[in-house]
Amino acid sequence: METKNLCSVKTLLCTLCALFLLSSQAGAKSATKDTPADSLAPASLGGVAFATERLRSMATQCRLDGASLSAIPVSGKDSMTFVYRGRRLAVKKNALGDISHIGYWCFPQALRDFNPSPVYDFLERYALELDLAGQTRDIKIYRDQMTAKGDWNALTAAGDINDFSLRKEGLKKYYFNYKRGGHSLQLAFPCDCQLLMGCDAIELERNFVRDIKRTEPNLKPLDLPQPESATDSTKQQANYRVLGGKEYLSPSIHNSIYLRLEKAGGKKTYVLIADTVKFVQSVGNMLLTGISKNHVNVALKVDKYGYACDSLHLPLASLITFLQQEGCELYFGVKERKGDDVLCSVFALQRDYGYNHVISFRVPKRTLVQGGTIEARAFCYVPLHNVTEKFLKIDIP
């Protein structure tokens, strides 16, 4: 029986390799073409939009009613009106109006609030996926590199939670321990965005373009210090102050925000530096916060699998809002100054999902004075082990 299972796994892997090669060849043929607009629409079923193709497929397999799915409010909270095989399902709709989560209801809201993590939604969805997988369940667990010890039924068991722990080893792996209703389960699995989100690299790239085009500017308010205040995380020199200063990958890539003390109406306040005298610091402020004195747009090229590319034109504030809403930490690094331009990159780090968006910019000096359009090139959902400071050297075509 063990030999037979190994043969089945090898057959599956061979098939996946063949599909990978075919998709690579197809991507190479379309290297110079932008993605058609209709292919960027969310996956849909009976007029209901889904964040991913997998969720659309799961809704079909579970025979979820379209009218009931449409009625779910855009709140990010679980809807408890669905059942599959006698077990309650958790279904969510995101801020864009897409169904963003389907899975068995496993984790109470109090636990989610106490220790927030994307792992809860992932494990709820994965538990349902295993039931839907049927006889290919064990192959799926093997393919997804899920190391499991114990009983998967612990996730959906009734009764009190007797033991719980969730930890992450650096940026690479999650460890999960759970006991409930007389069942126990221990898991170890990669901190990998494709696994956690239920998408392959090609779909993630497509979704990046789709969702960023639908994002309205809604920047996080900047919490500026009062002139009389001082904290350990703030460096002060004369009439200037630097917030943050945390490094990523190298000392040349950081999240420093530069402030100037100004007096207006008899009151001193700190403001973002935004001028051509401190050109590089002003560019860093603009790209890390999305805030600019004048309206700034981005002509963005998104590099995709198979040498394909999508071209977008959107407000800088929409781009930064999208990165903030994904829970990314933003870091800024300068490649070089070339005449009146700064060539630089923003590294958008998402620790919980294990990915980076890396966006290279060319910012003309005149942008700080009169606004306008800046050029950018993006590599999205890059696994963290593939990201180095060498990304600073990427050119904008």
mmCIF file of C-alpha atoms in Angstrom:
data_model
loop_
_atom_site.group_PDB
_atom_site.id
_atom_site.type_symbol
_atom_site.label_atom_id
_atom_site.label_comp_id
_atom_site.label_asym_id
_atom_site.label_seq_id
_atom_site.Cartn_x
_atom_site.Cartn_y
_atom_site.Cartn_z
ATOM 1 C CA MET A 1 0.000 0.000 0.000
ATOM 2 C CA GLU A 2 2.886 2.411 0.846
ATOM 3 C CA THR A 3 4.510 1.799 -2.568
ATOM 4 C CA LYS A 4 1.200 2.411 -4.301
ATOM 5 C CA ASN A 5 0.765 5.761 -2.487
ATOM 6 C CA LEU A 6 4.281 6.850 -3.439
ATOM 7 C CA CYS A 7 3.571 6.042 -7.082
ATOM 8 C CA SER A 8 0.398 8.119 -6.944
ATOM 9 C CA VAL A 9 2.317 11.066 -5.483
ATOM 10 C CA LYS A 10 5.042 10.776 -8.157
ATOM 11 C CA THR A 11 2.395 10.653 -10.890
ATOM 12 C CA LEU A 12 0.758 13.772 -9.504
ATOM 13 C CA LEU A 13 4.079 15.629 -9.314
ATOM 14 C CA CYS A 14 4.913 14.708 -12.905
ATOM 15 C CA THR A 15 1.537 16.035 -14.028
ATOM 16 C CA LEU A 16 2.100 19.282 -12.128
ATOM 17 C CA CYS A 17 5.537 19.699 -13.724
ATOM 18 C CA ALA A 18 4.036 19.235 -17.170
ATOM 19 C CA LEU A 19 1.357 21.837 -16.462
ATOM 20 C CA PHE A 20 4.048 24.197 -15.156
ATOM 21 C CA LEU A 21 6.013 23.885 -18.391
ATOM 22 C CA LEU A 22 2.924 24.466 -20.500
ATOM 23 C CA SER A 23 1.976 27.590 -18.556
ATOM 24 C CA SER A 24 5.553 28.862 -18.847
ATOM 25 C CA GLN A 25 5.477 28.487 -22.630
ATOM 26 C CA ALA A 26 2.085 30.182 -22.827
ATOM 27 C CA GLY A 27 3.341 33.074 -20.711
ATOM 28 C CA ALA A 28 6.438 33.529 -22.863
ATOM 29 C CA LYS A 29 4.303 33.876 -26.007
ATOM 30 C CA SER A 30 2.349 36.748 -24.451
ATOM 31 C CA ALA A 31 5.427 38.554 -23.157
ATOM 32 C CA THR A 32 4.660 41.848 -24.857
ATOM 33 C CA LYS A 33 0.921 41.899 -24.184
ATOM 34 C CA ASP A 34 -0.992 43.453 -21.329
ATOM 35 C CA THR A 35 -3.634 41.336 -19.607
ATOM 36 C CA PRO A 36 -7.115 41.839 -21.174
ATOM 37 C CA ALA A 37 -9.380 43.900 -18.951
ATOM 38 C CA ASP A 38 -12.100 41.240 -18.722
ATOM 39 C CA SER A 39 -9.638 38.688 -17.304
ATOM 40 C CA LEU A 40 -9.056 40.995 -14.326
ATOM 41 C CA ALA A 41 -12.653 40.774 -13.100
ATOM 42 C CA PRO A 42 -13.168 38.817 -9.857
ATOM 43 C CA ALA A 43 -14.176 35.180 -10.210
ATOM 44 C CA SER A 44 -17.953 35.100 -10.073
ATOM 45 C CA LEU A 45 -20.843 32.695 -9.552
ATOM 46 C CA GLY A 46 -24.415 33.770 -10.129
ATOM 47 C CA GLY A 47 -23.460 37.427 -9.892
ATOM 48 C CA VAL A 48 -21.451 36.941 -6.687
ATOM 49 C CA ALA A 49 -17.774 37.961 -6.887
ATOM 50 C CA PHE A 50 -15.015 35.934 -5.222
ATOM 51 C CA ALA A 51 -11.533 37.043 -4.228
ATOM 52 C CA THR A 52 -9.981 33.850 -5.664
ATOM 53 C CA GLU A 53 -10.829 31.072 -8.084
ATOM 54 C CA ARG A 54 -10.500 28.531 -5.279
ATOM 55 C CA LEU A 55 -13.211 30.201 -3.230
ATOM 56 C CA ARG A 56 -15.539 30.240 -6.238
ATOM 57 C CA SER A 57 -14.912 26.529 -6.739
ATOM 58 C CA MET A 58 -15.502 25.779 -3.053
ATOM 59 C CA ALA A 59 -18.792 27.688 -3.088
ATOM 60 C CA THR A 60 -19.904 25.588 -6.062
ATOM 61 C CA GLN A 61 -18.890 22.309 -4.407
ATOM 62 C CA CYS A 62 -20.653 23.267 -1.168
ATOM 63 C CA ARG A 63 -23.721 24.412 -3.151
ATOM 64 C CA LEU A 64 -23.866 27.757 -1.390
ATOM 65 C CA ASP A 65 -26.852 29.891 -2.332
ATOM 66 C CA GLY A 66 -25.951 32.944 -4.403
ATOM 67 C CA ALA A 67 -28.691 35.149 -2.940
ATOM 68 C CA SER A 68 -27.523 34.416 0.600
ATOM 69 C CA LEU A 69 -23.895 35.106 -0.367
ATOM 70 C CA SER A 70 -24.903 38.437 -1.898
ATOM 71 C CA ALA A 71 -26.661 39.401 1.335
ATOM 72 C CA ILE A 72 -23.497 39.102 3.441
ATOM 73 C CA PRO A 73 -22.527 42.602 4.668
ATOM 74 C CA VAL A 74 -19.144 44.093 3.801
ATOM 75 C CA SER A 75 -17.776 43.897 7.330
ATOM 76 C CA GLY A 76 -15.033 41.282 7.388
ATOM 77 C CA LYS A 77 -17.020 39.368 10.023
ATOM 78 C CA ASP A 78 -18.155 35.764 9.700
ATOM 79 C CA SER A 79 -21.619 35.027 8.343
ATOM 80 C CA MET A 80 -23.037 32.021 10.167
ATOM 81 C CA THR A 81 -25.900 31.201 7.810
ATOM 82 C CA PHE A 82 -24.198 28.391 5.869
ATOM 83 C CA VAL A 83 -23.776 24.696 6.665
ATOM 84 C CA TYR A 84 -21.921 21.878 4.904
ATOM 85 C CA ARG A 85 -22.199 18.233 5.968
ATOM 86 C CA GLY A 86 -23.874 19.329 9.188
ATOM 87 C CA ARG A 87 -21.029 21.662 10.127
ATOM 88 C CA ARG A 88 -21.311 25.413 10.338
ATOM 89 C CA LEU A 89 -19.352 27.411 7.786
ATOM 90 C CA ALA A 90 -17.639 30.775 8.226
ATOM 91 C CA VAL A 91 -18.030 33.008 5.156
ATOM 92 C CA LYS A 92 -16.674 36.555 4.818
ATOM 93 C CA LYS A 93 -16.878 39.419 2.357
ATOM 94 C CA ASN A 94 -14.018 41.919 2.038
ATOM 95 C CA ALA A 95 -14.133 45.711 1.654
ATOM 96 C CA LEU A 96 -14.237 45.374 -2.146
ATOM 97 C CA GLY A 97 -17.429 43.309 -1.934
ATOM 98 C CA ASP A 98 -15.807 39.965 -2.867
ATOM 99 C CA ILE A 99 -16.297 36.733 -0.931
ATOM 100 C CA SER A 100 -12.873 36.497 0.726
ATOM 101 C CA HIS A 101 -13.215 33.478 3.025
ATOM 102 C CA ILE A 102 -15.063 30.156 3.096
ATOM 103 C CA GLY A 103 -14.256 27.474 5.641
ATOM 104 C CA TYR A 104 -15.504 25.474 8.592
ATOM 105 C CA TRP A 105 -16.129 27.670 11.605
ATOM 106 C CA CYS A 106 -13.347 26.665 14.013
ATOM 107 C CA PHE A 107 -12.071 29.623 16.009
ATOM 108 C CA PRO A 108 -14.125 31.927 18.250
ATOM 109 C CA GLN A 109 -13.770 35.679 17.744
ATOM 110 C CA ALA A 110 -12.302 36.123 21.241
ATOM 111 C CA LEU A 111 -9.333 33.941 20.256
ATOM 112 C CA ARG A 112 -8.864 35.848 16.991
ATOM 113 C CA ASP A 113 -8.900 39.161 18.851
ATOM 114 C CA PHE A 114 -6.458 37.937 21.504
ATOM 115 C CA ASN A 115 -3.859 36.697 19.015
ATOM 116 C CA PRO A 116 -4.587 38.103 15.516
ATOM 117 C CA SER A 117 -3.233 36.086 12.589
ATOM 118 C CA PRO A 118 -4.193 35.066 9.018
ATOM 119 C CA VAL A 119 -3.667 31.459 10.115
ATOM 120 C CA TYR A 120 -7.227 31.195 11.468
ATOM 121 C CA ASP A 121 -8.859 31.811 8.096
ATOM 122 C CA PHE A 122 -6.295 29.577 6.415
ATOM 123 C CA LEU A 123 -6.916 26.602 8.713
ATOM 124 C CA GLU A 124 -10.694 27.008 8.528
ATOM 125 C CA ARG A 125 -10.504 26.991 4.731
ATOM 126 C CA TYR A 126 -7.993 24.145 4.703
ATOM 127 C CA ALA A 127 -10.150 21.938 6.928
ATOM 128 C CA LEU A 128 -13.011 22.345 4.443
ATOM 129 C CA GLU A 129 -10.665 21.811 1.484
ATOM 130 C CA LEU A 130 -9.574 18.459 2.932
ATOM 131 C CA ASP A 131 -13.179 17.278 3.078
ATOM 132 C CA LEU A 132 -13.756 18.466 -0.484
ATOM 133 C CA ALA A 133 -10.549 16.733 -1.647
ATOM 134 C CA GLY A 134 -11.992 13.292 -0.881
ATOM 135 C CA GLN A 135 -9.588 10.491 -1.837
ATOM 136 C CA THR A 136 -6.826 12.958 -2.810
ATOM 137 C CA ARG A 137 -6.719 14.349 0.741
ATOM 138 C CA ASP A 138 -3.360 12.792 1.668
ATOM 139 C CA ILE A 139 -1.763 13.899 -1.618
ATOM 140 C CA LYS A 140 -2.918 17.459 -0.948
ATOM 141 C CA ILE A 141 -1.371 17.447 2.546
ATOM 142 C CA TYR A 142 1.906 16.130 1.094
ATOM 143 C CA ARG A 143 1.954 18.658 -1.750
ATOM 144 C CA ASP A 144 1.236 21.578 0.595
ATOM 145 C CA GLN A 145 4.090 20.540 2.934
ATOM 146 C CA MET A 146 1.725 20.310 5.892
ATOM 147 C CA THR A 147 3.372 18.315 8.672
ATOM 148 C CA ALA A 148 0.558 17.016 10.878
ATOM 149 C CA LYS A 149 0.450 14.964 14.076
ATOM 150 C CA GLY A 150 -2.863 14.037 15.667
ATOM 151 C CA ASP A 151 -6.462 14.358 14.552
ATOM 152 C CA TRP A 152 -7.658 16.950 12.001
ATOM 153 C CA ASN A 153 -11.122 16.690 13.601
ATOM 154 C CA ALA A 154 -9.781 18.792 16.474
ATOM 155 C CA LEU A 155 -10.373 21.866 14.331
ATOM 156 C CA THR A 156 -14.114 21.293 14.026
ATOM 157 C CA ALA A 157 -14.745 19.473 17.317
ATOM 158 C CA ALA A 158 -17.361 20.757 19.749
ATOM 159 C CA GLY A 159 -16.497 21.735 23.306
ATOM 160 C CA ASP A 160 -14.054 23.992 25.071
ATOM 161 C CA ILE A 161 -10.554 24.712 23.790
ATOM 162 C CA ASN A 162 -8.213 22.922 26.189
ATOM 163 C CA ASP A 163 -4.904 24.011 24.695
ATOM 164 C CA PHE A 164 -3.815 26.480 22.026
ATOM 165 C CA SER A 165 -0.534 27.876 20.764
ATOM 166 C CA LEU A 166 0.492 29.538 17.512
ATOM 167 C CA ARG A 167 3.987 30.741 16.797
ATOM 168 C CA LYS A 168 6.108 31.653 13.811
ATOM 169 C CA GLU A 169 9.742 30.689 13.372
ATOM 170 C CA GLY A 170 11.295 33.843 11.958
ATOM 171 C CA LEU A 171 9.689 34.564 8.598
ATOM 172 C CA LYS A 172 9.638 30.973 7.382
ATOM 173 C CA LYS A 173 7.343 28.602 9.265
ATOM 174 C CA TYR A 174 4.252 28.389 11.462
ATOM 175 C CA TYR A 175 3.741 25.982 14.358
ATOM 176 C CA PHE A 176 0.223 25.308 15.629
ATOM 177 C CA ASN A 177 -0.953 23.253 18.614
ATOM 178 C CA TYR A 178 -4.653 22.735 19.370
ATOM 179 C CA LYS A 179 -6.738 20.595 21.722
ATOM 180 C CA ARG A 180 -10.513 20.650 21.748
ATOM 181 C CA GLY A 181 -13.298 18.241 22.599
ATOM 182 C CA GLY A 182 -10.941 15.351 23.334
ATOM 183 C CA HIS A 183 -9.061 15.775 20.017
ATOM 184 C CA SER A 184 -5.566 17.187 19.566
ATOM 185 C CA LEU A 185 -3.658 18.406 16.498
ATOM 186 C CA GLN A 186 -0.127 19.651 15.947
ATOM 187 C CA LEU A 187 0.813 21.314 12.651
ATOM 188 C CA ALA A 188 3.892 22.790 11.026
ATOM 189 C CA PHE A 189 3.599 24.518 7.661
ATOM 190 C CA PRO A 190 5.399 27.136 5.540
ATOM 191 C CA CYS A 191 4.760 30.851 5.919
ATOM 192 C CA ASP A 192 3.997 31.012 2.203
ATOM 193 C CA CYS A 193 1.538 33.436 0.617
ATOM 194 C CA GLN A 194 0.446 30.993 -2.089
ATOM 195 C CA LEU A 195 -0.481 28.386 0.520
ATOM 196 C CA LEU A 196 -2.108 30.827 2.939
ATOM 197 C CA MET A 197 -4.103 32.688 0.259
ATOM 198 C CA GLY A 198 -4.986 29.653 -1.847
ATOM 199 C CA CYS A 199 -3.585 31.061 -5.115
ATOM 200 C CA ASP A 200 -0.667 30.255 -7.385
ATOM 201 C CA ALA A 201 1.802 32.964 -8.431
ATOM 202 C CA ILE A 202 -0.005 33.718 -11.694
ATOM 203 C CA GLU A 203 -3.360 34.303 -9.981
ATOM 204 C CA LEU A 204 -1.747 36.412 -7.244
ATOM 205 C CA GLU A 205 -0.231 38.696 -9.883
ATOM 206 C CA ARG A 206 -3.578 38.981 -11.644
ATOM 207 C CA ASN A 207 -5.360 39.748 -8.380
ATOM 208 C CA PHE A 208 -2.776 42.420 -7.516
ATOM 209 C CA VAL A 209 -3.607 44.321 -10.712
ATOM 210 C CA ARG A 210 -7.343 43.721 -10.318
ATOM 211 C CA ASP A 211 -7.567 44.917 -6.724
ATOM 212 C CA ILE A 212 -5.192 47.862 -6.918
ATOM 213 C CA LYS A 213 -7.326 49.310 -9.712
ATOM 214 C CA ARG A 214 -10.362 49.144 -7.407
ATOM 215 C CA THR A 215 -8.675 50.748 -4.386
ATOM 216 C CA GLU A 216 -9.764 54.277 -3.459
ATOM 217 C CA PRO A 217 -7.313 56.568 -1.621
ATOM 218 C CA ASN A 218 -7.796 56.169 2.128
ATOM 219 C CA LEU A 219 -4.385 56.718 3.685
ATOM 220 C CA LYS A 220 -3.640 55.988 7.314
ATOM 221 C CA PRO A 221 -3.424 59.209 9.339
ATOM 222 C CA LEU A 222 0.131 60.130 10.272
ATOM 223 C CA ASP A 223 0.679 60.381 14.014
ATOM 224 C CA LEU A 224 3.106 63.301 14.333
ATOM 225 C CA PRO A 225 4.743 64.052 17.698
ATOM 226 C CA GLN A 226 4.218 67.256 19.644
ATOM 227 C CA PRO A 227 7.249 69.576 19.809
ATOM 228 C CA GLU A 228 7.661 69.083 23.544
ATOM 229 C CA SER A 229 7.472 65.276 23.331
ATOM 230 C CA ALA A 230 10.423 62.926 22.920
ATOM 231 C CA THR A 231 10.499 59.146 22.613
ATOM 232 C CA ASP A 232 13.202 56.531 22.295
ATOM 233 C CA SER A 233 12.184 55.898 18.670
ATOM 234 C CA THR A 234 12.621 59.570 17.727
ATOM 235 C CA LYS A 235 15.903 61.202 16.796
ATOM 236 C CA GLN A 236 15.958 64.971 17.233
ATOM 237 C CA GLN A 237 18.418 67.539 15.885
ATOM 238 C CA ALA A 238 17.757 71.291 16.081
ATOM 239 C CA ASN A 239 14.512 71.949 14.154
ATOM 240 C CA TYR A 240 14.384 68.505 12.566
ATOM 241 C CA ARG A 241 13.186 65.146 13.792
ATOM 242 C CA VAL A 242 13.377 61.626 12.349
ATOM 243 C CA LEU A 243 10.673 59.058 13.112
ATOM 244 C CA GLY A 244 11.180 55.325 12.714
ATOM 245 C CA GLY A 245 14.619 54.507 11.412
ATOM 246 C CA LYS A 246 14.029 50.757 11.376
ATOM 247 C CA GLU A 247 16.170 48.938 8.800
ATOM 248 C CA TYR A 248 15.281 46.120 6.407
ATOM 249 C CA LEU A 249 17.820 43.949 4.559
ATOM 250 C CA SER A 250 20.548 46.631 4.876
ATOM 251 C CA PRO A 251 21.184 50.021 6.531
ATOM 252 C CA SER A 252 20.401 51.730 3.202
ATOM 253 C CA ILE A 253 16.786 50.462 3.288
ATOM 254 C CA HIS A 254 14.744 51.918 6.155
ATOM 255 C CA ASN A 255 11.413 53.438 7.175
ATOM 256 C CA SER A 256 12.640 56.856 8.339
ATOM 257 C CA ILE A 257 10.155 59.742 8.175
ATOM 258 C CA TYR A 258 11.709 63.228 8.205
ATOM 259 C CA LEU A 259 10.008 66.142 9.966
ATOM 260 C CA ARG A 260 10.656 69.868 10.245
ATOM 261 C CA LEU A 261 9.544 72.123 13.105
ATOM 262 C CA GLU A 262 7.510 75.059 11.815
ATOM 263 C CA LYS A 263 5.767 77.934 13.530
ATOM 264 C CA ALA A 264 2.346 79.106 12.442
ATOM 265 C CA GLY A 265 -0.085 81.310 14.362
ATOM 266 C CA GLY A 266 2.225 81.397 17.331
ATOM 267 C CA LYS A 267 2.239 77.596 17.613
ATOM 268 C CA LYS A 268 5.046 75.204 16.739
ATOM 269 C CA THR A 269 4.191 71.949 14.965
ATOM 270 C CA TYR A 270 6.068 69.218 13.127
ATOM 271 C CA VAL A 271 5.334 68.764 9.411
ATOM 272 C CA LEU A 272 6.579 66.349 6.768
ATOM 273 C CA ILE A 273 9.582 67.641 4.880
ATOM 274 C CA ALA A 274 8.482 68.089 1.263
ATOM 275 C CA ASP A 275 10.820 70.315 -0.732
ATOM 276 C CA THR A 276 13.666 70.204 -3.242
ATOM 277 C CA VAL A 277 16.309 71.263 -0.709
ATOM 278 C CA LYS A 278 16.066 67.942 1.085
ATOM 279 C CA PHE A 279 15.118 66.106 -2.084
ATOM 280 C CA VAL A 280 15.845 62.484 -1.140
ATOM 281 C CA GLN A 281 14.235 62.774 2.308
ATOM 282 C CA SER A 282 11.160 64.382 0.741
ATOM 283 C CA VAL A 283 10.832 61.570 -1.808
ATOM 284 C CA GLY A 284 11.116 59.001 0.972
ATOM 285 C CA ASN A 285 8.391 60.766 2.960
ATOM 286 C CA MET A 286 6.077 60.833 -0.059
ATOM 287 C CA LEU A 287 6.533 57.166 -0.982
ATOM 288 C CA LEU A 288 6.306 55.847 2.581
ATOM 289 C CA THR A 289 3.181 57.825 3.515
ATOM 290 C CA GLY A 290 1.452 58.514 0.173
ATOM 291 C CA ILE A 291 1.140 62.168 1.240
ATOM 292 C CA SER A 292 2.144 64.884 -1.224
ATOM 293 C CA LYS A 293 1.580 68.642 -1.507
ATOM 294 C CA ASN A 294 0.357 68.272 -5.075
ATOM 295 C CA HIS A 295 -1.497 65.442 -6.784
ATOM 296 C CA VAL A 296 0.863 62.660 -7.862
ATOM 297 C CA ASN A 297 -0.014 59.781 -10.190
ATOM 298 C CA VAL A 298 1.954 56.614 -10.866
ATOM 299 C CA ALA A 299 2.539 55.073 -14.279
ATOM 300 C CA LEU A 300 3.021 51.540 -12.975
ATOM 301 C CA LYS A 301 4.288 48.525 -14.885
ATOM 302 C CA VAL A 302 3.645 45.220 -13.108
ATOM 303 C CA ASP A 303 6.106 42.489 -14.078
ATOM 304 C CA LYS A 304 4.377 39.121 -14.353
ATOM 305 C CA TYR A 305 5.223 35.487 -14.873
ATOM 306 C CA GLY A 306 6.413 34.555 -18.356
ATOM 307 C CA TYR A 307 7.866 38.018 -19.109
ATOM 308 C CA ALA A 308 4.367 39.491 -19.340
ATOM 309 C CA CYS A 309 3.536 42.968 -18.093
ATOM 310 C CA ASP A 310 0.503 45.037 -17.090
ATOM 311 C CA SER A 311 0.459 48.834 -17.337
ATOM 312 C CA LEU A 312 -1.595 50.916 -14.908
ATOM 313 C CA HIS A 313 -2.121 54.597 -14.233
ATOM 314 C CA LEU A 314 -3.367 55.420 -10.740
ATOM 315 C CA PRO A 315 -2.988 57.941 -7.910
ATOM 316 C CA LEU A 316 0.034 57.415 -5.668
ATOM 317 C CA ALA A 317 -2.361 57.606 -2.710
ATOM 318 C CA SER A 318 -4.295 54.597 -4.085
ATOM 319 C CA LEU A 319 -1.111 52.551 -4.414
ATOM 320 C CA ILE A 320 0.028 53.309 -0.867
ATOM 321 C CA THR A 321 -3.497 52.737 0.477
ATOM 322 C CA PHE A 322 -3.515 49.280 -1.133
ATOM 323 C CA LEU A 323 -0.172 48.386 0.488
ATOM 324 C CA GLN A 324 -1.356 49.659 3.873
ATOM 325 C CA GLN A 325 -4.614 47.704 3.645
ATOM 326 C CA GLU A 326 -2.643 44.524 2.941
ATOM 327 C CA GLY A 327 -0.852 45.078 6.256
ATOM 328 C CA CYS A 328 2.534 45.765 4.668
ATOM 329 C CA GLU A 329 5.429 47.495 6.406
ATOM 330 C CA LEU A 330 6.976 50.000 3.984
ATOM 331 C CA TYR A 331 10.728 50.559 3.640
ATOM 332 C CA PHE A 332 12.558 52.977 1.343
ATOM 333 C CA GLY A 333 15.956 52.749 -0.320
ATOM 334 C CA VAL A 334 17.798 54.896 -2.873
ATOM 335 C CA LYS A 335 19.594 53.406 -5.853
ATOM 336 C CA GLU A 336 21.095 56.642 -7.188
ATOM 337 C CA ARG A 337 20.516 60.239 -8.152
ATOM 338 C CA LYS A 338 20.523 60.785 -11.880
ATOM 339 C CA GLY A 339 20.341 64.453 -12.807
ATOM 340 C CA ASP A 340 17.098 65.831 -11.387
ATOM 341 C CA ASP A 341 15.705 62.331 -10.773
ATOM 342 C CA VAL A 342 15.921 59.966 -7.819
ATOM 343 C CA LEU A 343 15.894 56.237 -8.607
ATOM 344 C CA CYS A 344 14.626 54.372 -5.567
ATOM 345 C CA SER A 345 12.557 51.431 -4.330
ATOM 346 C CA VAL A 346 9.838 50.732 -1.800
ATOM 347 C CA PHE A 347 9.907 47.304 -0.139
ATOM 348 C CA ALA A 348 6.410 46.405 1.101
ATOM 349 C CA LEU A 349 6.953 43.630 3.649
ATOM 350 C CA GLN A 350 4.052 41.388 4.726
ATOM 351 C CA ARG A 351 5.445 39.247 7.535
ATOM 352 C CA ASP A 352 2.334 37.202 8.330
ATOM 353 C CA TYR A 353 1.888 35.962 4.751
ATOM 354 C CA GLY A 354 5.608 35.751 3.921
ATOM 355 C CA TYR A 355 5.906 38.031 0.902
ATOM 356 C CA ASN A 356 7.259 41.335 -0.403
ATOM 357 C CA HIS A 357 6.032 43.717 -3.056
ATOM 358 C CA VAL A 358 9.082 45.498 -4.446
ATOM 359 C CA ILE A 359 8.323 48.703 -6.369
ATOM 360 C CA SER A 360 11.044 50.729 -8.092
ATOM 361 C CA PHE A 361 10.414 54.425 -8.799
ATOM 362 C CA ARG A 362 11.867 57.226 -10.876
ATOM 363 C CA VAL A 363 10.910 60.502 -9.180
ATOM 364 C CA PRO A 364 11.698 63.829 -10.947
ATOM 365 C CA LYS A 365 12.496 66.816 -8.728
ATOM 366 C CA ARG A 366 9.674 68.828 -10.295
ATOM 367 C CA THR A 367 7.143 66.367 -8.795
ATOM 368 C CA LEU A 368 7.696 67.886 -5.354
ATOM 369 C CA VAL A 369 6.865 71.340 -6.691
ATOM 370 C CA GLN A 370 4.042 70.770 -9.157
ATOM 371 C CA GLY A 371 2.910 67.157 -8.840
ATOM 372 C CA GLY A 372 2.505 65.085 -11.991
ATOM 373 C CA THR A 373 3.262 61.475 -12.912
ATOM 374 C CA ILE A 374 6.134 59.318 -11.703
ATOM 375 C CA GLU A 375 7.237 56.044 -13.311
ATOM 376 C CA ALA A 376 7.313 52.777 -11.367
ATOM 377 C CA ARG A 377 7.900 49.064 -11.855
ATOM 378 C CA ALA A 378 6.487 46.437 -9.493
ATOM 379 C CA PHE A 379 7.310 42.838 -8.626
ATOM 380 C CA CYS A 380 4.454 41.531 -6.479
ATOM 381 C CA TYR A 381 4.115 38.687 -3.974
ATOM 382 C CA VAL A 382 7.826 37.864 -4.013
ATOM 383 C CA PRO A 383 8.622 35.139 -1.414
ATOM 384 C CA LEU A 384 10.790 36.570 1.336
ATOM 385 C CA HIS A 385 13.677 34.187 0.700
ATOM 386 C CA ASN A 386 13.967 35.670 -2.815
ATOM 387 C CA VAL A 387 14.200 39.289 -1.669
ATOM 388 C CA THR A 388 17.622 40.935 -1.217
ATOM 389 C CA GLU A 389 18.948 44.481 -1.391
ATOM 390 C CA LYS A 390 19.910 43.706 -5.026
ATOM 391 C CA PHE A 391 16.324 44.699 -5.902
ATOM 392 C CA LEU A 392 17.505 48.289 -5.461
ATOM 393 C CA LYS A 393 19.428 47.899 -8.741
ATOM 394 C CA ILE A 394 16.339 47.111 -10.836
ATOM 395 C CA ASP A 395 15.883 49.537 -13.734
ATOM 396 C CA ILE A 396 12.606 51.061 -14.881
ATOM 397 C CA PRO A 397 12.112 50.348 -18.616
#
